[in-house]
């Protein structure tokens, strides 16, 4: 737990990540421990809000939140000692108590429709393996939110990620269907993020189906100037965007003006994002767009694109210290035709006081 916490608590909001630490693989992941992990997660969420981490860690790991059973006391004492050192070591204590930003880790991946429906040479097992890998990569990134693109049942029904390992998350679907054609985008939010309103649909009026999902959310800690955030998962068409503005406005209201996080497959490089943004989000133009490197597509001998980005117009937003990560292509043994590289992008948002 101490080793995992060292990763999770660097630049992250402790109350939010504690839930992942105690429920997920870092806590062992064994089914027999899930109920206890859930109790510990709930206690940790309370303890780490506004508290001195080094002090409360000792109580957390020794006390009722860790189970409290006599057989576990020695283990709890060892964890408490390690945690006390962990949270005092280096600059972590200073960082935790004096931090003026909320680090949001995001994960996005366009797995491409061929894998989801076993078409054009993709195997019948491609969707199952890609879904499993999606969840694993999101957990490894300690993601607060994820965007899935074209990971679907059929062409337009997004796979429900909370049923495949993102336990306790809240998913927002953005299906787009027209005739025999379709597309899918979905957002999912970790425990601690509250979805206030949601929607989605198509970004064009014709049969060039490209989907988006949108949610108005309340983060686990306040963001300066943003009572709520407008979060969008986007799969931009290769043509002009002709729809979506009304739905984003309906869902997000004033949050669309300057409190937006939008991520996914934009089908343009970073320089082209602002033009697409103005068509269906509006408000202030994004000043943050990362990463800006090749993410498309497998096989690279046939495709090229700098397409997958996280963008924001939140004043004061900046790249988090941990930066971003562009993964290699996944489950290649199943021939995932035109798959994009999975992307982790981290952003630091100014905390409200």
GROMACS .gro file of C-alpha atoms in nm:
model
  353
    1UNK     CA    1   0.000   0.000   0.000
    2UNK     CA    2   0.286   0.239   0.082
    3UNK     CA    3   0.451   0.182  -0.256
    4UNK     CA    4   0.126   0.235  -0.443
    5UNK     CA    5   0.043   0.541  -0.235
    6UNK     CA    6   0.377   0.695  -0.323
    7UNK     CA    7   0.265   0.699  -0.684
    8UNK     CA    8  -0.096   0.792  -0.625
    9UNK     CA    9  -0.049   1.080  -0.385
   10UNK     CA   10   0.215   1.268  -0.587
   11UNK     CA   11   0.032   1.577  -0.710
   12UNK     CA   12  -0.309   1.408  -0.679
   13UNK     CA   13  -0.611   1.491  -0.466
   14UNK     CA   14  -0.585   1.242  -0.180
   15UNK     CA   15  -0.956   1.207  -0.108
   16UNK     CA   16  -1.022   1.103  -0.467
   17UNK     CA   17  -0.733   0.864  -0.517
   18UNK     CA   18  -0.776   0.694  -0.179
   19UNK     CA   19  -1.081   0.515  -0.312
   20UNK     CA   20  -0.878   0.368  -0.598
   21UNK     CA   21  -0.588   0.274  -0.370
   22UNK     CA   22  -0.797   0.075  -0.128
   23UNK     CA   23  -1.030  -0.088  -0.380
   24UNK     CA   24  -0.793  -0.162  -0.666
   25UNK     CA   25  -0.490  -0.378  -0.742
   26UNK     CA   26  -0.271  -0.170  -0.509
   27UNK     CA   27  -0.470  -0.311  -0.215
   28UNK     CA   28  -0.428  -0.665  -0.338
   29UNK     CA   29  -0.739  -0.683  -0.554
   30UNK     CA   30  -0.847  -1.010  -0.393
   31UNK     CA   31  -1.226  -1.053  -0.378
   32UNK     CA   32  -1.212  -1.146  -0.008
   33UNK     CA   33  -1.072  -0.802   0.073
   34UNK     CA   34  -1.312  -0.591  -0.131
   35UNK     CA   35  -1.561  -0.519   0.149
   36UNK     CA   36  -1.282  -0.422   0.385
   37UNK     CA   37  -1.123  -0.213   0.111
   38UNK     CA   38  -1.450  -0.031   0.056
   39UNK     CA   39  -1.470   0.057   0.425
   40UNK     CA   40  -1.111   0.177   0.423
   41UNK     CA   41  -1.179   0.384   0.113
   42UNK     CA   42  -1.474   0.557   0.275
   43UNK     CA   43  -1.275   0.631   0.591
   44UNK     CA   44  -0.975   0.753   0.390
   45UNK     CA   45  -1.192   0.993   0.192
   46UNK     CA   46  -1.290   1.160   0.518
   47UNK     CA   47  -0.948   1.146   0.678
   48UNK     CA   48  -0.749   1.292   0.392
   49UNK     CA   49  -0.976   1.591   0.335
   50UNK     CA   50  -0.798   1.884   0.495
   51UNK     CA   51  -0.598   1.663   0.732
   52UNK     CA   52  -0.227   1.616   0.784
   53UNK     CA   53  -0.154   1.298   0.591
   54UNK     CA   54   0.140   1.176   0.798
   55UNK     CA   55  -0.061   1.202   1.120
   56UNK     CA   56  -0.383   1.043   1.002
   57UNK     CA   57  -0.208   0.759   0.818
   58UNK     CA   58  -0.110   0.602   1.147
   59UNK     CA   59  -0.471   0.608   1.269
   60UNK     CA   60  -0.605   0.490   0.935
   61UNK     CA   61  -0.385   0.182   0.915
   62UNK     CA   62  -0.415   0.084   1.283
   63UNK     CA   63  -0.777   0.167   1.352
   64UNK     CA   64  -1.126   0.047   1.253
   65UNK     CA   65  -1.085   0.175   0.897
   66UNK     CA   66  -0.824  -0.096   0.841
   67UNK     CA   67  -1.054  -0.367   0.974
   68UNK     CA   68  -0.967  -0.352   1.343
   69UNK     CA   69  -0.945  -0.730   1.377
   70UNK     CA   70  -0.671  -0.851   1.616
   71UNK     CA   71  -0.518  -1.073   1.349
   72UNK     CA   72  -0.455  -0.769   1.133
   73UNK     CA   73  -0.300  -0.541   1.395
   74UNK     CA   74   0.062  -0.631   1.323
   75UNK     CA   75   0.008  -0.578   0.952
   76UNK     CA   76  -0.168  -0.249   1.024
   77UNK     CA   77   0.116  -0.132   1.245
   78UNK     CA   78   0.371  -0.202   0.973
   79UNK     CA   79   0.161  -0.017   0.717
   80UNK     CA   80   0.119   0.274   0.956
   81UNK     CA   81   0.493   0.304   1.007
   82UNK     CA   82   0.557   0.292   0.634
   83UNK     CA   83   0.283   0.546   0.563
   84UNK     CA   84   0.416   0.787   0.826
   85UNK     CA   85   0.755   0.781   0.656
   86UNK     CA   86   0.601   0.799   0.311
   87UNK     CA   87   0.403   1.115   0.376
   88UNK     CA   88   0.690   1.288   0.559
   89UNK     CA   89   0.958   1.198   0.306
   90UNK     CA   90   1.100   1.439   0.053
   91UNK     CA   91   0.866   1.723  -0.036
   92UNK     CA   92   0.545   1.521  -0.015
   93UNK     CA   93   0.423   1.672   0.311
   94UNK     CA   94   0.485   2.025   0.185
   95UNK     CA   95   0.332   1.938  -0.151
   96UNK     CA   96   0.024   1.782   0.006
   97UNK     CA   97  -0.054   2.060   0.250
   98UNK     CA   98   0.047   2.363   0.043
   99UNK     CA   99  -0.060   2.252  -0.303
  100UNK     CA  100  -0.270   2.504  -0.488
  101UNK     CA  101  -0.372   2.275  -0.773
  102UNK     CA  102  -0.583   1.970  -0.842
  103UNK     CA  103  -0.411   1.718  -1.069
  104UNK     CA  104  -0.654   1.535  -1.297
  105UNK     CA  105  -0.529   1.223  -1.469
  106UNK     CA  106  -0.724   1.136  -1.784
  107UNK     CA  107  -0.715   0.831  -2.009
  108UNK     CA  108  -0.845   0.815  -2.366
  109UNK     CA  109  -0.839   0.547  -2.632
  110UNK     CA  110  -0.996   0.502  -2.975
  111UNK     CA  111  -0.987   0.124  -3.012
  112UNK     CA  112  -1.159   0.151  -3.354
  113UNK     CA  113  -1.481  -0.012  -3.460
  114UNK     CA  114  -1.322  -0.304  -3.644
  115UNK     CA  115  -1.206  -0.449  -3.313
  116UNK     CA  116  -1.544  -0.396  -3.147
  117UNK     CA  117  -1.740  -0.579  -3.417
  118UNK     CA  118  -1.471  -0.825  -3.536
  119UNK     CA  119  -1.460  -0.675  -3.887
  120UNK     CA  120  -1.198  -0.653  -4.162
  121UNK     CA  121  -0.969  -0.910  -4.008
  122UNK     CA  122  -1.003  -0.827  -3.638
  123UNK     CA  123  -1.062  -1.134  -3.426
  124UNK     CA  124  -1.380  -1.230  -3.245
  125UNK     CA  125  -1.189  -1.194  -2.915
  126UNK     CA  126  -1.053  -0.845  -2.989
  127UNK     CA  127  -1.324  -0.650  -2.805
  128UNK     CA  128  -1.298  -0.859  -2.488
  129UNK     CA  129  -0.920  -0.821  -2.469
  130UNK     CA  130  -0.926  -0.451  -2.554
  131UNK     CA  131  -1.193  -0.384  -2.289
  132UNK     CA  132  -0.981  -0.562  -2.028
  133UNK     CA  133  -0.672  -0.369  -2.134
  134UNK     CA  134  -0.864  -0.038  -2.131
  135UNK     CA  135  -0.955  -0.089  -1.767
  136UNK     CA  136  -0.601  -0.197  -1.675
  137UNK     CA  137  -0.440   0.106  -1.836
  138UNK     CA  138  -0.691   0.343  -1.674
  139UNK     CA  139  -0.617   0.194  -1.334
  140UNK     CA  140  -0.241   0.206  -1.388
  141UNK     CA  141  -0.275   0.578  -1.467
  142UNK     CA  142  -0.484   0.637  -1.152
  143UNK     CA  143  -0.725   0.808  -1.389
  144UNK     CA  144  -0.999   1.034  -1.257
  145UNK     CA  145  -1.189   1.020  -1.586
  146UNK     CA  146  -1.169   0.823  -1.910
  147UNK     CA  147  -1.297   0.857  -2.265
  148UNK     CA  148  -1.365   0.549  -2.474
  149UNK     CA  149  -1.406   0.586  -2.849
  150UNK     CA  150  -1.562   0.312  -3.065
  151UNK     CA  151  -1.544   0.057  -2.783
  152UNK     CA  152  -1.895  -0.066  -2.838
  153UNK     CA  153  -2.152  -0.342  -2.855
  154UNK     CA  154  -2.250  -0.322  -3.219
  155UNK     CA  155  -2.174   0.013  -3.377
  156UNK     CA  156  -2.329   0.264  -3.139
  157UNK     CA  157  -2.375   0.120  -2.788
  158UNK     CA  158  -2.071   0.197  -2.569
  159UNK     CA  159  -1.934  -0.088  -2.360
  160UNK     CA  160  -2.029  -0.031  -1.996
  161UNK     CA  161  -1.688   0.004  -1.830
  162UNK     CA  162  -1.808  -0.013  -1.466
  163UNK     CA  163  -1.924  -0.368  -1.541
  164UNK     CA  164  -1.575  -0.463  -1.658
  165UNK     CA  165  -1.360  -0.352  -1.367
  166UNK     CA  166  -1.412   0.021  -1.311
  167UNK     CA  167  -1.625  -0.059  -1.009
  168UNK     CA  168  -1.809   0.237  -0.858
  169UNK     CA  169  -1.746   0.464  -1.157
  170UNK     CA  170  -2.023   0.664  -1.326
  171UNK     CA  171  -2.051   0.630  -1.704
  172UNK     CA  172  -2.205   0.874  -1.952
  173UNK     CA  173  -2.281   0.736  -2.299
  174UNK     CA  174  -2.271   0.924  -2.627
  175UNK     CA  175  -2.422   0.698  -2.894
  176UNK     CA  176  -2.462   0.811  -3.254
  177UNK     CA  177  -2.674   0.601  -3.488
  178UNK     CA  178  -2.809   0.670  -3.834
  179UNK     CA  179  -2.944   0.391  -4.052
  180UNK     CA  180  -2.695   0.106  -4.062
  181UNK     CA  181  -2.410   0.332  -3.957
  182UNK     CA  182  -2.308   0.428  -3.606
  183UNK     CA  183  -2.038   0.545  -3.371
  184UNK     CA  184  -1.985   0.562  -2.996
  185UNK     CA  185  -1.812   0.774  -2.736
  186UNK     CA  186  -1.837   0.743  -2.360
  187UNK     CA  187  -1.708   0.913  -2.048
  188UNK     CA  188  -1.657   0.747  -1.710
  189UNK     CA  189  -1.575   0.918  -1.380
  190UNK     CA  190  -1.402   0.775  -1.075
  191UNK     CA  191  -1.572   0.773  -0.734
  192UNK     CA  192  -1.569   1.122  -0.588
  193UNK     CA  193  -1.674   1.288  -0.915
  194UNK     CA  194  -2.044   1.370  -0.919
  195UNK     CA  195  -2.230   1.381  -1.252
  196UNK     CA  196  -2.490   1.661  -1.242
  197UNK     CA  197  -2.615   1.644  -1.602
  198UNK     CA  198  -2.523   1.442  -1.910
  199UNK     CA  199  -2.593   1.388  -2.279
  200UNK     CA  200  -2.435   1.316  -2.614
  201UNK     CA  201  -2.508   1.234  -2.976
  202UNK     CA  202  -2.379   1.295  -3.328
  203UNK     CA  203  -2.142   1.569  -3.444
  204UNK     CA  204  -2.282   1.578  -3.797
  205UNK     CA  205  -2.625   1.581  -3.957
  206UNK     CA  206  -2.552   1.319  -4.225
  207UNK     CA  207  -2.430   0.960  -4.239
  208UNK     CA  208  -2.073   1.059  -4.145
  209UNK     CA  209  -2.148   0.939  -3.795
  210UNK     CA  210  -1.910   1.062  -3.525
  211UNK     CA  211  -2.013   1.060  -3.161
  212UNK     CA  212  -1.957   1.272  -2.852
  213UNK     CA  213  -2.051   1.244  -2.486
  214UNK     CA  214  -2.079   1.538  -2.248
  215UNK     CA  215  -2.123   1.572  -1.872
  216UNK     CA  216  -2.149   1.853  -1.622
  217UNK     CA  217  -1.962   1.731  -1.316
  218UNK     CA  218  -1.866   1.840  -0.969
  219UNK     CA  219  -1.504   1.743  -0.891
  220UNK     CA  220  -1.404   1.606  -0.549
  221UNK     CA  221  -1.231   1.935  -0.470
  222UNK     CA  222  -1.320   2.283  -0.589
  223UNK     CA  223  -1.159   2.435  -0.899
  224UNK     CA  224  -1.103   2.808  -0.889
  225UNK     CA  225  -1.368   2.996  -1.089
  226UNK     CA  226  -1.552   2.676  -1.182
  227UNK     CA  227  -1.840   2.563  -0.958
  228UNK     CA  228  -1.872   2.270  -1.202
  229UNK     CA  229  -1.675   2.138  -1.497
  230UNK     CA  230  -1.793   2.058  -1.848
  231UNK     CA  231  -1.627   1.736  -1.964
  232UNK     CA  232  -1.650   1.614  -2.324
  233UNK     CA  233  -1.544   1.294  -2.498
  234UNK     CA  234  -1.504   1.370  -2.868
  235UNK     CA  235  -1.467   1.171  -3.187
  236UNK     CA  236  -1.444   1.446  -3.445
  237UNK     CA  237  -1.551   1.386  -3.805
  238UNK     CA  238  -1.305   1.436  -4.087
  239UNK     CA  239  -1.550   1.691  -4.226
  240UNK     CA  240  -1.695   2.003  -4.063
  241UNK     CA  241  -1.878   1.965  -3.731
  242UNK     CA  242  -2.242   2.063  -3.783
  243UNK     CA  243  -2.407   1.946  -3.460
  244UNK     CA  244  -2.342   1.927  -3.088
  245UNK     CA  245  -2.342   2.290  -2.978
  246UNK     CA  246  -2.701   2.288  -2.850
  247UNK     CA  247  -2.647   1.966  -2.652
  248UNK     CA  248  -2.325   2.088  -2.491
  249UNK     CA  249  -2.501   2.415  -2.399
  250UNK     CA  250  -2.798   2.228  -2.255
  251UNK     CA  251  -2.584   1.998  -2.042
  252UNK     CA  252  -2.311   2.237  -1.928
  253UNK     CA  253  -2.468   2.582  -1.931
  254UNK     CA  254  -2.222   2.848  -1.817
  255UNK     CA  255  -1.953   2.585  -1.748
  256UNK     CA  256  -1.896   2.561  -2.125
  257UNK     CA  257  -1.766   2.916  -2.131
  258UNK     CA  258  -1.440   2.862  -1.944
  259UNK     CA  259  -1.456   2.540  -1.739
  260UNK     CA  260  -1.412   2.268  -2.003
  261UNK     CA  261  -1.203   1.953  -2.028
  262UNK     CA  262  -1.243   1.785  -2.369
  263UNK     CA  263  -1.056   1.473  -2.475
  264UNK     CA  264  -1.051   1.206  -2.739
  265UNK     CA  265  -0.986   1.164  -3.109
  266UNK     CA  266  -0.998   1.509  -3.269
  267UNK     CA  267  -0.875   1.390  -3.612
  268UNK     CA  268  -0.650   1.699  -3.625
  269UNK     CA  269  -0.324   1.795  -3.459
  270UNK     CA  270  -0.314   2.030  -3.161
  271UNK     CA  271  -0.317   2.340  -3.380
  272UNK     CA  272  -0.653   2.242  -3.528
  273UNK     CA  273  -0.838   2.179  -3.204
  274UNK     CA  274  -0.951   2.539  -3.146
  275UNK     CA  275  -1.136   2.550  -3.479
  276UNK     CA  276  -1.333   2.235  -3.397
  277UNK     CA  277  -1.391   2.352  -3.041
  278UNK     CA  278  -1.567   2.667  -3.158
  279UNK     CA  279  -1.814   2.461  -3.364
  280UNK     CA  280  -1.966   2.256  -3.082
  281UNK     CA  281  -1.837   2.381  -2.745
  282UNK     CA  282  -1.802   2.755  -2.786
  283UNK     CA  283  -1.690   2.977  -2.502
  284UNK     CA  284  -1.325   3.064  -2.456
  285UNK     CA  285  -1.083   2.889  -2.688
  286UNK     CA  286  -0.861   2.620  -2.537
  287UNK     CA  287  -0.516   2.735  -2.427
  288UNK     CA  288  -0.405   2.386  -2.319
  289UNK     CA  289  -0.383   2.101  -2.574
  290UNK     CA  290  -0.168   1.794  -2.502
  291UNK     CA  291  -0.014   1.572  -2.618
  292UNK     CA  292   0.077   1.669  -2.974
  293UNK     CA  293   0.243   1.357  -3.109
  294UNK     CA  294   0.162   1.067  -3.337
  295UNK     CA  295  -0.116   0.845  -3.203
  296UNK     CA  296  -0.264   0.699  -3.523
  297UNK     CA  297  -0.283   0.426  -3.634
  298UNK     CA  298  -0.203   0.055  -3.642
  299UNK     CA  299  -0.047  -0.046  -3.872
  300UNK     CA  300   0.166   0.268  -3.900
  301UNK     CA  301   0.290   0.164  -4.241
  302UNK     CA  302  -0.059   0.251  -4.371
  303UNK     CA  303  -0.177   0.536  -4.144
  304UNK     CA  304  -0.054   0.859  -3.988
  305UNK     CA  305  -0.223   1.102  -3.751
  306UNK     CA  306  -0.151   1.334  -3.458
  307UNK     CA  307  -0.507   1.307  -3.334
  308UNK     CA  308  -0.560   1.231  -2.966
  309UNK     CA  309  -0.551   1.522  -2.719
  310UNK     CA  310  -0.679   1.659  -2.391
  311UNK     CA  311  -0.780   2.025  -2.429
  312UNK     CA  312  -0.897   2.285  -2.176
  313UNK     CA  313  -0.999   2.649  -2.153
  314UNK     CA  314  -0.988   2.661  -1.772
  315UNK     CA  315  -0.790   2.970  -1.666
  316UNK     CA  316  -0.466   2.871  -1.495
  317UNK     CA  317  -0.474   2.510  -1.618
  318UNK     CA  318  -0.129   2.375  -1.697
  319UNK     CA  319   0.051   2.050  -1.766
  320UNK     CA  320   0.088   1.843  -1.450
  321UNK     CA  321   0.436   1.755  -1.333
  322UNK     CA  322   0.382   1.390  -1.430
  323UNK     CA  323   0.310   1.496  -1.789
  324UNK     CA  324   0.153   1.264  -2.044
  325UNK     CA  325   0.213   0.915  -2.174
  326UNK     CA  326   0.144   0.775  -2.520
  327UNK     CA  327   0.132   0.397  -2.497
  328UNK     CA  328   0.226   0.148  -2.764
  329UNK     CA  329  -0.047  -0.029  -2.960
  330UNK     CA  330  -0.221  -0.305  -2.765
  331UNK     CA  331  -0.343  -0.665  -2.818
  332UNK     CA  332  -0.182  -0.681  -3.162
  333UNK     CA  333  -0.228  -1.057  -3.169
  334UNK     CA  334  -0.599  -0.990  -3.237
  335UNK     CA  335  -0.529  -0.759  -3.536
  336UNK     CA  336  -0.701  -0.443  -3.403
  337UNK     CA  337  -0.733  -0.270  -3.740
  338UNK     CA  338  -0.669   0.110  -3.732
  339UNK     CA  339  -0.637   0.119  -3.354
  340UNK     CA  340  -0.503   0.441  -3.200
  341UNK     CA  341  -0.239   0.449  -2.930
  342UNK     CA  342  -0.384   0.477  -2.577
  343UNK     CA  343  -0.307   0.815  -2.417
  344UNK     CA  344  -0.271   0.930  -2.057
  345UNK     CA  345  -0.282   1.309  -2.018
  346UNK     CA  346  -0.251   1.487  -1.685
  347UNK     CA  347  -0.355   1.844  -1.617
  348UNK     CA  348  -0.315   2.063  -1.307
  349UNK     CA  349  -0.617   2.282  -1.233
  350UNK     CA  350  -0.611   2.577  -0.991
  351UNK     CA  351  -0.779   2.479  -0.666
  352UNK     CA  352  -1.059   2.686  -0.521
  353UNK     CA  353  -1.014   2.804  -0.164
   0.00000   0.00000   0.00000
